[in-house]
Amino acid sequence: MKRLILLLWCLMSIACATEGPSLEAFSEEIYTPRYAKGFTLCTTKGGSSTLLSTASPWQGAEAPSRLLIRRNREPLPQGFTGQVIEGEAKRVVCMSSSYIAMLDKVGAVDAVVGVSGIDFISNPTINARRAELGDVGYDGNLNYELVVALDPDLVLLYGVSSASEMVPRLEELGIPYVYVGEYLEEHPLGKAEWMIFVAELVGKRTTAEEHFAPIAERYTALAAEAQQDEKRPTVMFNSPYRDNWFMPPATSYLVQLVTDAGGEYIYRADDGDNRSDVIDLEEAYLLASEADVWLNPGVIFSLDELCHRFPRFADVKAVREREVWNNNARLSPAGGNDFWETGVVEPDVILEDLRHLLHPTADSDYRFVYHHRLQ
Amino acid sequence: MKLTHPIRFTALALLIVVLFALDLAVGSVSIPLREVWASLTGGEVAASTVKIVRSIRLVKAVVALLAGAALAVSGLQMQTLFRNPLAGPYVLGISSGASFGVALLLLGAPLLGLGGSSLIASFGMAGAAWVGAAIILTMVAVLSRRIKDIMVILILGMMCSSGIDAVVQILQYLSSEGALKSFVIWTMGSLGDVTTPQLALLAVAVVIGLVLAVAVIKPLNLLLLGEQYARTMGLNIRRTRRMVFLSTTLLAGTVTAFCGPVGFIGLAVPHLARMLFGEADHRILIPASALTGSAVLLVCDLISKLFTLPINTVTALMGIPIVVWVVWRHKTIA
């Protein structure tokens, strides 16, 4: 009997010893985001594990999604239901090309073992390693066999308007995942700051911080300089789709970039939500005919092509004055636009492009990176 | 000639076994046959190999087996009920209903500002699709209680689904690119997104649906001779219709919920079964369609794996020649 009690006592003390800290104990921020609203990186007092929280795993999500990078065999937080990886990830699958750009920025692109839609990725290292990488396909029709065979420590994914369809299957297969919410950030620096979140996953956070600081500094300086401009050219976005024109919301990434570059978005519909507005061709014609600059008219490479495709818009001011610009100067052979890949971690470069195209007198021999003028 | 039926069934069953084994052996990751066998029997192989074979290939092959049988049998029932060789499991609007459910989840919820609701998220695409399909069939079933002529029901079903398709288009039109892509990929179908608990649900629904189909074998045979004749033989037409609708909801509705709309199997396979067995008797045709459906969907899955194509495109490309052949053989549509 005594032995039994002793055994029970031993078992209980083991159970108590493995009882971890509460989730609230993860309150020490190891990095405080300055622009991004969607993530936190926390640890406990004296602990070495990192708790990564994605506030909105998809647009409008109610609860955050969490991942714990567990170090030194520290106990799991009590009642923790999130994902856990042991130490930094060494083999990752990226469901979006922007994560590849973030990993590349901190010199960790070699950790990528699988990608989604390899033909649409611009990254040269990834393209050079095509043969050894796995293309896992797209959410909703994923090649799970390949995902398992790639033996990843972590899958970096996103949710569009609800949870990723991959999640139940990944949980069943025991493959950890993390939601990267960079695409929901509206501020260009907020988007880029997610590189610190992604870098933490592969143990390169400090490198990422060193990279991000000068980007933020340069962006802020350029934006401050642009605020001195007296003339603010008006900007029209996109192009008609059949008899509709999709206008980005006033709070969006592209509009923020244009505003910071010293331009003015020509469309003002303040209905407060962050969805694109659909306007008809009459309203679009009115806006387009007034705009000084026409930006990003879709998959179009020349002015002739533009006039041929949208003859009704061939006589608007921006076309007459040859102020139509597109952001597709850097495309992968299959048509993936590097603006949405590397551009995500180079908001300062994009801003400089926009600054020069909106205020051309500033520096005449500037070489555009992402944008080109339609000829 | 009757004697050859058992031989045909045995041959078909053997073919399914071979195709099932092939489906387990083939995949984007090359695994030696010896290791596939070892993973199934608990031999010594790498953990990741076991995972690939058991949790991915085996689940997918079983889904193909069940979904093929389910779609073919529900298609056969619809063809007999509507006396229309071009009817299939989706004529009553099941796939439109399911698409509507998924479109509301993926495209509508964010527009209504409900995208974040964890209740809606946990419900998932499968739940939304199933509810959408069930609502449509309930609607058709309720309407059909007041209607004698089966052709009127057919027209009502088609109008219902066209109306719903229009609403789905409005949702698509207003949605973001990302949400739109998720939806479009869903409509292409996929046999590999089913988790093990979902597979259990699918299996139960398919078994119940098949049992119901077996229960209506006699009424279906009577219906072949025309509704009037069946009625004079004492058949309760409305009860039969209800049973067939319920069976179809369970079979095609559940498959669509978990795999997306998989086209042409339900339409083409019953014809293939008639061709193979030269029979119109449902005692033969129901098991024959079920087995042929499993075999055809296993072949489609193999092709979709070999060429990395969505399952729906493969079933369409395999099914269209069969449908063309049916129309060609009938020549007149009367």
XYZ file of C-alpha atoms in Angstrom:
709
model
C 0.000 0.000 0.000
C 2.791 2.367 0.986
C 4.507 1.646 -2.280
C 1.343 2.393 -4.178
C 0.954 5.743 -2.408
C 4.597 6.543 -3.110
C 4.116 5.655 -6.765
C 0.999 7.816 -6.981
C 2.834 10.680 -5.323
C 5.706 10.321 -7.783
C 3.311 10.290 -10.736
C 1.505 13.353 -9.421
C 4.682 15.311 -8.894
C 5.782 14.450 -12.445
C 2.405 15.622 -13.703
C 2.768 18.864 -11.762
C 6.337 19.413 -12.902
C 5.337 19.228 -16.574
C 2.505 21.692 -16.032
C 3.531 24.727 -18.080
C 3.056 28.460 -17.675
C -0.245 30.084 -18.523
C -0.729 31.685 -21.930
C -0.812 35.088 -20.230
C 2.756 34.466 -19.011
C 3.876 34.963 -22.613
C 3.840 38.720 -22.170
C 7.477 39.659 -22.816
C 7.579 41.013 -26.352
C 10.815 40.040 -28.062
C 9.965 42.427 -30.871
C 7.341 45.153 -30.929
C 5.918 45.691 -34.418
C 5.957 49.347 -35.406
C 3.773 49.224 -38.504
C 2.234 45.757 -38.718
C -1.016 45.275 -36.825
C -1.369 41.561 -37.359
C 1.304 39.791 -35.298
C 2.995 39.587 -31.912
C 6.158 37.721 -30.867
C 6.288 36.984 -27.148
C 8.163 34.897 -24.631
C 7.966 34.268 -20.885
C 10.171 35.869 -18.223
C 13.424 33.966 -18.328
C 12.092 31.599 -20.992
C 13.479 30.933 -24.443
C 10.423 29.628 -26.322
C 8.590 32.047 -28.626
C 4.840 32.367 -28.960
C 3.887 33.761 -32.376
C 0.347 35.077 -32.723
C -1.372 35.953 -35.981
C -4.202 38.276 -34.991
C -6.269 37.714 -38.133
C -5.452 34.404 -39.821
C -7.990 35.415 -42.493
C -9.947 38.548 -43.225
C -12.280 39.241 -40.323
C -11.234 36.214 -38.230
C -12.439 36.416 -34.642
C -9.672 34.563 -32.855
C -5.909 34.661 -33.353
C -3.932 31.666 -34.545
C -0.845 30.702 -32.521
C 2.408 28.846 -32.991
C 4.895 28.027 -30.264
C 8.567 27.620 -31.098
C 9.564 25.417 -28.197
C 13.153 25.633 -27.057
C 15.131 23.806 -24.348
C 12.266 21.378 -23.750
C 10.326 24.035 -21.874
C 6.817 22.882 -20.909
C 3.867 23.816 -23.115
C 1.533 26.544 -21.866
C -1.516 25.234 -19.998
C -4.392 24.320 -22.265
C -2.430 25.329 -25.368
C -4.280 24.361 -28.519
C -2.078 26.062 -31.106
C 0.685 24.596 -33.234
C 4.067 23.619 -31.773
C 7.464 23.181 -33.402
C 10.613 22.070 -31.622
C 13.185 24.777 -32.225
C 13.474 26.757 -35.436
C 12.066 25.361 -38.656
C 14.684 24.014 -41.057
C 12.422 22.772 -43.825
C 9.449 24.925 -44.783
C 6.728 24.831 -47.439
C 5.600 28.300 -48.620
C 2.064 28.682 -49.959
C 2.741 32.266 -51.094
C 5.674 33.702 -53.008
C 5.935 36.714 -50.688
C 7.150 34.410 -47.872
C 9.951 33.312 -50.188
C 10.967 36.945 -50.651
C 10.985 37.414 -46.859
C 13.136 34.328 -46.316
C 15.438 35.424 -49.124
C 15.885 38.830 -47.509
C 17.306 37.193 -44.358
C 19.403 34.653 -46.259
C 17.228 31.681 -45.335
C 15.722 30.824 -48.713
C 17.538 27.474 -48.567
C 15.062 26.416 -45.889
C 12.336 26.327 -48.549
C 11.646 22.730 -49.621
C 8.226 23.178 -51.199
C 6.318 25.949 -52.948
C 2.899 26.540 -54.471
C 2.865 27.348 -58.184
C 6.602 27.323 -58.960
C 6.135 28.840 -62.443
C 4.812 32.047 -60.915
C 7.780 32.560 -58.617
C 10.468 35.055 -59.615
C 13.088 34.299 -56.969
C 16.302 33.274 -58.792
C 17.490 30.883 -56.067
C 14.173 29.044 -56.088
C 14.253 28.836 -59.886
C 17.812 27.521 -59.836
C 16.727 24.800 -57.374
C 13.613 23.820 -59.357
C 14.645 20.192 -59.697
C 14.961 19.533 -55.979
C 11.928 21.554 -54.866
C 8.389 20.242 -54.699
C 5.456 22.122 -56.210
C 2.630 21.178 -53.866
C -0.195 22.735 -55.907
C -2.922 24.988 -54.584
C -5.079 25.141 -51.488
C -8.189 23.079 -52.191
C -6.371 20.690 -54.497
C -3.099 20.109 -52.718
C -0.686 17.263 -53.377
C -0.565 16.000 -49.772
C 1.549 13.049 -50.801
C 4.285 15.397 -51.871
C 3.853 17.555 -48.759
C 4.499 14.517 -46.549
C 7.398 13.344 -48.700
C 9.066 16.763 -48.450
C 9.076 16.199 -44.685
C 8.614 19.872 -43.724
C 8.882 21.188 -40.146
C 6.370 23.883 -40.971
C 3.909 24.991 -43.658
C 3.493 28.754 -44.095
C -0.040 29.390 -45.321
C -2.832 31.950 -45.478
C -6.617 31.968 -45.235
C -8.592 33.887 -47.812
C -12.045 34.470 -46.442
C -12.188 31.579 -44.029
C -9.782 29.044 -42.548
C -7.386 27.434 -45.021
C -8.818 24.190 -46.377
C -5.438 22.589 -45.735
C -5.643 22.892 -41.970
C -7.732 19.811 -41.038
C -5.664 17.615 -43.356
C -2.317 18.990 -42.067
C -3.454 18.449 -38.474
C -4.338 14.873 -39.317
C -0.941 14.319 -40.939
C 0.802 15.922 -37.963
C 2.451 18.686 -39.985
C 2.649 22.028 -38.118
C 1.464 25.150 -39.930
C 1.422 28.885 -39.344
C -0.852 31.570 -40.741
C 1.063 34.497 -42.256
C -1.268 37.493 -42.424
C 0.915 39.932 -44.333
C -1.593 40.346 -47.138
C -4.116 41.890 -44.732
C -1.758 44.734 -43.766
C -2.647 47.999 -45.445
C 0.530 49.938 -44.707
C 3.398 49.003 -47.051
C 5.822 48.954 -44.108
C 3.361 46.813 -42.152
C 3.436 44.235 -44.937
C 7.227 44.306 -45.075
C 7.543 44.063 -41.287
C 6.115 40.536 -41.461
C 9.607 39.510 -42.595
C 10.508 39.642 -38.908
C 7.702 37.213 -38.063
C 8.759 34.865 -40.863
C 12.438 35.193 -39.944
C 11.687 34.228 -36.320
C 10.322 30.931 -37.632
C 13.723 30.037 -39.066
C 15.757 31.613 -36.244
C 16.850 34.723 -38.153
C 14.892 37.416 -36.366
C 17.802 39.699 -35.524
C 19.027 39.622 -39.130
C 15.522 40.581 -40.234
C 15.418 43.459 -37.754
C 18.723 44.725 -39.145
C 17.293 44.562 -42.658
C 13.949 46.087 -41.848
C 15.188 49.154 -39.929
C 16.889 50.859 -42.923
C 13.931 50.008 -45.199
C 11.550 51.724 -42.775
C 13.914 54.658 -42.387
C 14.283 55.143 -46.129
C 10.552 54.792 -46.743
C 9.677 57.312 -44.033
C 12.263 59.791 -45.321
C 10.952 59.513 -48.897
C 7.363 59.881 -47.713
C 8.264 62.937 -45.602
C 9.984 64.504 -48.586
C 6.887 63.866 -50.732
C 4.673 65.679 -48.260
C 6.535 68.914 -49.119
C 5.302 68.760 -52.734
C 2.787 71.388 -53.649
C 1.426 69.657 -56.710
C -0.150 66.266 -56.108
C -0.900 64.471 -59.389
C -4.178 62.526 -59.386
C -3.978 58.773 -60.009
C -6.417 56.316 -61.598
C -5.948 52.569 -60.985
C -6.743 49.360 -62.898
C -8.675 48.960 -66.137
C -12.169 47.968 -67.184
C -13.282 44.389 -66.912
C -16.127 44.022 -69.414
C -18.359 46.945 -68.418
C -17.113 47.309 -64.877
C -14.156 48.902 -63.239
C -12.826 47.706 -59.906
C -11.483 50.550 -57.742
C -9.210 49.724 -54.799
C -10.481 50.923 -51.416
C -9.032 54.212 -50.153
C -7.303 52.405 -47.281
C -5.523 49.858 -49.486
C -1.836 49.153 -49.900
C -1.614 50.643 -53.407
C -3.424 53.839 -52.439
C -1.213 54.246 -49.368
C 1.871 53.938 -51.588
C 0.579 56.561 -54.020
C -0.333 58.938 -51.207
C 3.107 58.500 -49.591
C 4.740 59.131 -52.969
C 3.041 62.518 -53.252
C 0.076 61.526 -55.397
C -3.650 61.702 -54.868
C -6.101 58.880 -55.413
C -8.802 60.192 -57.711
C -11.616 58.016 -56.391
C -13.091 58.891 -53.017
C -15.837 56.587 -51.828
C -15.765 56.595 -48.080
C -17.908 53.665 -47.158
C -15.385 52.622 -44.548
C -14.873 49.007 -45.572
C -11.760 47.703 -47.243
C -13.351 46.041 -50.243
C -12.848 47.077 -53.834
C -15.702 49.122 -55.216
C -17.223 48.303 -58.573
C -18.059 51.368 -60.636
C -19.630 51.472 -64.084
C -17.911 52.734 -67.225
C -19.563 56.144 -67.179
C -18.202 56.993 -63.755
C -14.887 55.389 -64.669
C -14.640 57.481 -67.806
C -15.222 60.633 -65.823
C -12.472 59.693 -63.350
C -10.040 58.439 -65.997
C -10.423 61.548 -68.134
C -9.436 63.754 -65.213
C -6.553 61.694 -63.803
C -2.979 62.891 -64.396
C -1.548 59.373 -64.169
C -3.077 55.987 -64.987
C -1.471 53.231 -62.942
C -1.485 49.409 -63.235
C -3.933 48.815 -66.103
C -3.616 45.032 -65.722
C -1.826 42.589 -68.037
C -0.920 45.198 -70.640
C 2.521 46.089 -71.954
C 2.099 48.900 -74.484
C -0.005 51.950 -75.162
C -1.169 50.453 -78.470
C -2.380 47.377 -76.666
C -4.186 49.571 -74.149
C -5.929 51.633 -76.845
C -6.827 48.497 -78.756
C -8.285 46.748 -75.709
C -10.089 49.764 -74.264
C -10.804 52.017 -77.268
C -13.252 54.131 -75.289
C -10.427 55.179 -72.993
C -7.915 55.930 -75.759
C -8.464 59.673 -75.543
C -8.204 60.227 -71.775
C -5.659 62.722 -70.465
C -3.168 60.153 -69.143
C -3.068 58.346 -72.503
C -2.690 61.588 -74.462
C 0.141 62.710 -72.223
C 1.716 59.233 -72.118
C 1.367 58.986 -68.374
C 0.217 55.378 -68.250
C 2.435 53.187 -66.057
C 2.328 49.555 -65.162
C 3.913 47.613 -62.278
C 4.722 44.530 -64.342
C 8.286 45.339 -65.330
C 9.499 42.171 -63.599
C 7.594 39.049 -64.586
C 8.445 35.377 -64.263
C 8.249 33.485 -67.603
C 4.745 32.235 -66.707
C 3.569 35.707 -65.718
C 4.084 35.864 -61.936
C 4.619 39.507 -60.988
C 7.632 40.200 -58.779
C 5.856 43.345 -57.551
C 3.798 41.038 -55.325
C 6.803 38.895 -54.389
C 10.033 40.815 -53.822
C 8.090 44.089 -53.855
C 6.501 43.143 -50.547
C 9.862 43.381 -48.777
C 11.040 46.416 -50.764
C 8.353 49.051 -50.150
C 11.071 51.710 -50.216
C 12.063 50.721 -53.750
C 8.427 50.786 -54.896
C 7.946 54.157 -53.239
C 10.991 55.557 -54.972
C 9.627 54.282 -58.304
C 6.290 55.961 -57.664
C 7.955 59.138 -56.491
C 9.863 59.419 -59.760
C 6.908 58.618 -61.944
C 4.635 61.096 -60.155
C 7.265 63.829 -59.892
C 9.555 63.248 -62.875
C 11.657 66.369 -62.445
C 13.303 65.041 -59.292
C 15.948 62.881 -60.999
C 15.934 62.446 -64.764
C 18.239 59.415 -65.124
C 16.442 57.278 -62.569
C 16.073 53.600 -63.541
C 12.664 52.209 -62.625
C 12.611 48.826 -60.898
C 9.025 47.573 -60.811
C 7.263 50.118 -63.008
C 7.529 50.981 -66.676
C 5.893 53.615 -68.818
C 3.654 52.205 -71.550
C 5.126 53.202 -74.917
C -26.905 -15.333 -71.629
C -28.008 -14.938 -67.991
C -25.239 -17.262 -66.925
C -22.607 -14.810 -67.954
C -23.706 -12.184 -65.435
C -21.875 -13.765 -62.494
C -18.765 -13.971 -64.657
C -19.104 -10.312 -65.600
C -19.554 -9.296 -61.972
C -16.499 -11.304 -60.940
C -14.440 -9.772 -63.725
C -15.545 -6.272 -62.705
C -14.750 -6.946 -59.059
C -11.296 -8.245 -59.998
C -10.726 -5.177 -62.158
C -11.597 -2.966 -59.175
C -9.131 -4.836 -56.976
C -6.398 -4.343 -59.583
C -7.241 -0.656 -60.056
C -7.397 -0.112 -56.297
C -3.953 -1.685 -55.903
C -2.629 0.436 -58.777
C -4.091 3.554 -57.174
C -2.183 2.693 -53.993
C 1.032 2.062 -55.914
C 0.992 5.197 -58.064
C 1.528 8.735 -56.845
C 3.654 11.809 -57.263
C 6.168 10.356 -54.816
C 7.683 7.149 -56.114
C 7.516 4.421 -53.505
C 8.686 0.864 -54.330
C 5.843 -1.695 -54.327
C 7.547 -3.611 -51.538
C 7.388 -0.523 -49.294
C 3.760 0.165 -50.213
C 2.919 -3.357 -49.135
C 4.983 -3.028 -45.965
C 3.246 0.251 -45.038
C -0.133 -1.420 -45.355
C 0.787 -4.512 -43.422
C 2.774 -2.739 -40.725
C 6.212 -3.774 -41.950
C 9.386 -1.784 -41.412
C 9.377 1.393 -43.504
C 9.967 5.096 -42.939
C 7.191 6.841 -40.994
C 6.621 9.313 -43.822
C 6.073 6.453 -46.295
C 3.476 4.902 -43.992
C 1.779 8.293 -43.744
C 1.712 8.726 -47.517
C 0.341 5.277 -48.188
C -2.153 5.025 -45.349
C -3.375 8.587 -44.734
C -3.203 9.855 -48.298
C -3.283 7.147 -50.954
C -5.517 4.690 -49.108
C -8.001 7.399 -48.079
C -8.103 8.772 -51.618
C -8.585 5.347 -53.190
C -11.428 4.522 -50.788
C -13.021 7.911 -51.543
C -12.798 7.133 -55.295
C -14.365 3.726 -54.695
C -17.273 5.131 -52.671
C -17.835 8.278 -54.723
C -17.803 6.378 -58.020
C -20.423 3.906 -56.803
C -22.540 6.640 -55.206
C -22.619 8.941 -58.238
C -23.306 6.120 -60.692
C -26.194 4.661 -58.666
C -27.830 8.040 -58.060
C -27.445 8.832 -61.774
C -29.103 5.545 -62.692
C -32.045 6.236 -60.386
C -32.512 9.701 -61.880
C -32.397 8.358 -65.442
C -35.113 5.822 -64.654
C -37.256 8.192 -62.609
C -37.185 10.906 -65.256
C -37.193 8.463 -68.164
C -34.396 10.576 -69.613
C -31.074 9.095 -70.750
C -29.340 12.439 -70.160
C -30.439 12.808 -66.550
C -27.790 12.520 -63.858
C -27.422 13.046 -60.120
C -27.246 16.806 -60.628
C -30.460 17.377 -62.652
C -32.385 18.311 -59.533
C -29.889 20.991 -58.614
C -27.715 19.152 -56.073
C -24.478 20.555 -57.416
C -25.976 24.038 -57.730
C -27.189 23.786 -54.152
C -23.791 22.613 -52.973
C -22.011 25.365 -54.933
C -24.410 27.851 -53.416
C -23.490 26.665 -49.915
C -19.776 26.897 -50.638
C -20.158 30.245 -52.424
C -22.023 31.641 -49.421
C -19.225 30.437 -47.152
C -16.270 31.543 -49.276
C -17.690 34.565 -51.065
C -20.834 35.641 -49.222
C -19.673 35.533 -45.600
C -16.887 38.109 -46.135
C -19.289 40.377 -48.025
C -21.754 40.229 -45.153
C -18.930 40.802 -42.673
C -19.261 37.299 -41.231
C -15.978 35.975 -42.634
C -14.385 35.749 -39.216
C -17.087 33.862 -37.425
C -15.426 30.785 -35.995
C -18.783 28.994 -36.101
C -18.935 29.433 -39.865
C -15.255 28.529 -40.254
C -15.582 25.286 -38.306
C -18.592 24.373 -40.397
C -16.260 24.179 -43.372
C -16.897 23.792 -47.065
C -18.235 20.255 -46.697
C -20.916 21.302 -44.212
C -21.920 24.304 -46.289
C -22.117 22.222 -49.466
C -24.171 19.514 -47.798
C -26.670 21.973 -46.329
C -26.955 23.758 -49.695
C -27.630 20.476 -51.520
C -30.120 19.285 -48.895
C -32.070 22.573 -48.975
C -32.475 22.368 -52.758
C -33.606 18.753 -52.724
C -36.042 19.399 -49.875
C -37.462 22.252 -51.909
C -37.850 20.025 -54.969
C -39.324 17.213 -52.864
C -41.887 19.534 -51.244
C -42.898 20.915 -54.647
C -43.084 17.442 -56.146
C -45.723 16.358 -53.618
C -48.175 18.660 -55.365
C -47.117 17.685 -58.871
C -48.098 14.580 -60.748
C -46.031 14.920 -63.901
C -42.393 14.011 -63.386
C -41.360 16.214 -66.322
C -42.678 19.260 -64.464
C -40.427 18.329 -61.551
C -37.487 18.004 -63.926
C -38.136 21.481 -65.297
C -38.606 22.909 -61.799
C -35.319 21.317 -60.692
C -33.452 22.759 -63.647
C -34.985 26.207 -63.159
C -34.124 26.093 -59.460
C -30.508 25.292 -60.223
C -30.266 27.976 -62.930
C -31.680 30.532 -60.507
C -29.193 29.532 -57.853
C -26.341 29.605 -60.358
C -27.266 33.206 -61.081
C -27.067 34.082 -57.378
C -23.708 32.307 -57.176
C -22.521 34.416 -60.098
C -23.519 37.604 -58.295
C -21.455 36.461 -55.310
C -18.499 35.622 -57.572
C -18.796 38.980 -59.243
C -18.521 40.895 -55.977
C -15.686 38.847 -54.513
C -11.959 39.320 -54.130
C -9.527 37.471 -56.376
C -8.328 35.197 -53.589
C -11.816 34.085 -52.559
C -12.734 33.617 -56.187
C -9.757 31.352 -56.797
C -10.633 29.185 -53.780
C -14.156 28.829 -55.124
C -13.084 28.005 -58.673
C -10.682 25.349 -57.399
C -13.513 23.858 -55.331
C -15.680 23.565 -58.439
C -12.923 21.518 -60.101
C -13.408 18.766 -57.551
C -10.844 16.894 -55.483
C -10.796 13.424 -53.996
C -7.809 14.095 -51.761
C -9.163 16.687 -49.352
C -11.170 14.220 -47.282
C -9.999 13.656 -43.692
C -10.412 10.276 -41.985
C -13.433 11.306 -39.855
C -15.037 12.758 -42.988
C -14.371 9.468 -44.768
C -16.288 7.637 -42.056
C -19.224 10.005 -42.573
C -19.017 9.573 -46.335
C -18.980 5.777 -45.990
C -22.045 5.739 -43.721
C -24.015 8.065 -46.026
C -23.088 6.067 -49.126
C -24.009 2.734 -47.524
C -27.419 4.045 -46.397
C -27.974 5.615 -49.835
C -27.129 2.317 -51.561
C -29.444 0.358 -49.246
C -32.256 2.765 -50.146
C -31.428 2.291 -53.824
C -31.672 -1.481 -53.422
C -35.028 -0.995 -51.683
C -36.468 0.766 -54.755
C -35.263 -1.799 -57.302
C -38.764 -3.194 -57.872
C -40.498 0.199 -58.204
C -37.757 1.357 -60.580
C -38.287 -1.715 -62.763
C -42.030 -0.940 -62.850
C -41.296 2.684 -63.764
C -39.411 1.492 -66.843
C -42.803 0.515 -68.247
C -44.190 4.022 -67.739
C -45.732 5.824 -64.792
C -49.309 5.007 -65.789
C -48.588 1.309 -66.012
C -46.665 1.355 -62.720
C -49.617 3.062 -61.046
C -52.066 0.461 -62.335
C -49.731 -2.197 -60.942
C -50.335 -0.619 -57.539
C -47.087 1.317 -57.199
C -47.105 4.282 -54.835
C -45.332 6.713 -57.159
C -44.915 9.526 -54.631
C -43.404 7.241 -52.042
C -40.979 5.912 -54.643
C -40.005 9.432 -55.648
C -39.353 10.356 -52.015
C -37.141 7.310 -51.522
C -35.197 8.062 -54.703
C -34.751 11.729 -53.722
C -33.538 10.746 -50.256
C -31.141 8.193 -51.691
C -29.790 10.763 -54.174
C -29.314 13.400 -51.486
C -27.336 10.940 -49.386
C -25.291 9.629 -52.306
C -24.636 12.581 -54.596
C -25.120 15.270 -51.933
C -22.517 13.807 -49.587
C -20.025 13.106 -52.353
C -20.408 16.670 -53.650
C -19.989 18.031 -50.141
C -16.633 16.311 -49.636
C -15.242 16.151 -53.178
C -16.897 19.069 -54.968
C -19.070 18.566 -58.021
C -17.619 15.562 -59.895
C -19.274 15.629 -63.282
C -20.211 12.988 -65.873
C -19.720 9.884 -63.712
C -23.388 9.862 -62.725
C -24.479 10.536 -66.280
C -22.153 8.277 -68.242
C -21.582 5.244 -66.013
C -25.185 3.887 -66.021
C -24.965 3.789 -69.830
C -21.639 2.034 -69.627
C -23.182 -0.517 -67.254
C -26.137 -1.079 -69.611
C -23.693 -1.572 -72.452
C -21.522 -4.028 -70.493
C -24.420 -6.103 -69.146
C -26.993 -5.638 -71.914
C -29.709 -5.366 -69.278
C -32.422 -2.924 -68.204
C -33.312 -4.811 -65.012
C -32.334 -2.795 -61.930
C -31.529 -5.964 -60.019
C -28.523 -6.195 -62.300
C -28.061 -2.525 -63.163
C -27.764 -1.157 -59.617
C -24.833 -3.361 -58.557
C -23.389 -3.137 -62.070
C -23.485 0.678 -62.033
C -21.998 0.778 -58.543
C -19.056 -1.430 -59.527
C -18.526 0.264 -62.895
C -18.679 3.668 -61.173
C -15.980 2.649 -58.692
C -13.781 1.287 -61.466
C -14.192 4.368 -63.673
C -13.491 6.831 -60.867
C -10.404 4.836 -59.840
C -9.171 5.089 -63.443
C -9.935 8.824 -63.438
C -8.037 9.241 -60.176
C -5.040 7.391 -61.632
C -5.066 9.646 -64.693
C -5.485 12.774 -62.589
C -2.500 11.712 -60.481
C -0.314 10.841 -63.456
C -0.965 14.118 -65.261
C -1.679 16.292 -62.177
C -5.079 17.398 -63.458
C -8.149 18.241 -61.373
C -10.459 15.223 -61.125
C -13.404 17.001 -62.731
C -11.581 17.644 -65.984
C -10.619 13.968 -66.199
C -14.155 12.685 -65.532
C -15.490 15.111 -68.139
C -12.972 14.011 -70.773
C -13.734 10.336 -70.051
C -17.493 10.849 -69.749
C -18.144 12.992 -72.810
C -17.335 10.235 -75.362
C -19.794 7.926 -73.593
C -22.545 10.577 -73.629
C -21.846 11.304 -77.293
C -22.102 7.616 -77.997
C -25.508 7.441 -76.244
C -26.896 10.351 -78.244
C -25.422 8.882 -81.425
C -27.009 5.513 -80.814
C -30.432 6.940 -80.004
C -30.174 9.359 -82.950
C -33.691 10.664 -82.301
C -34.590 12.457 -79.107
C -38.152 11.331 -78.549
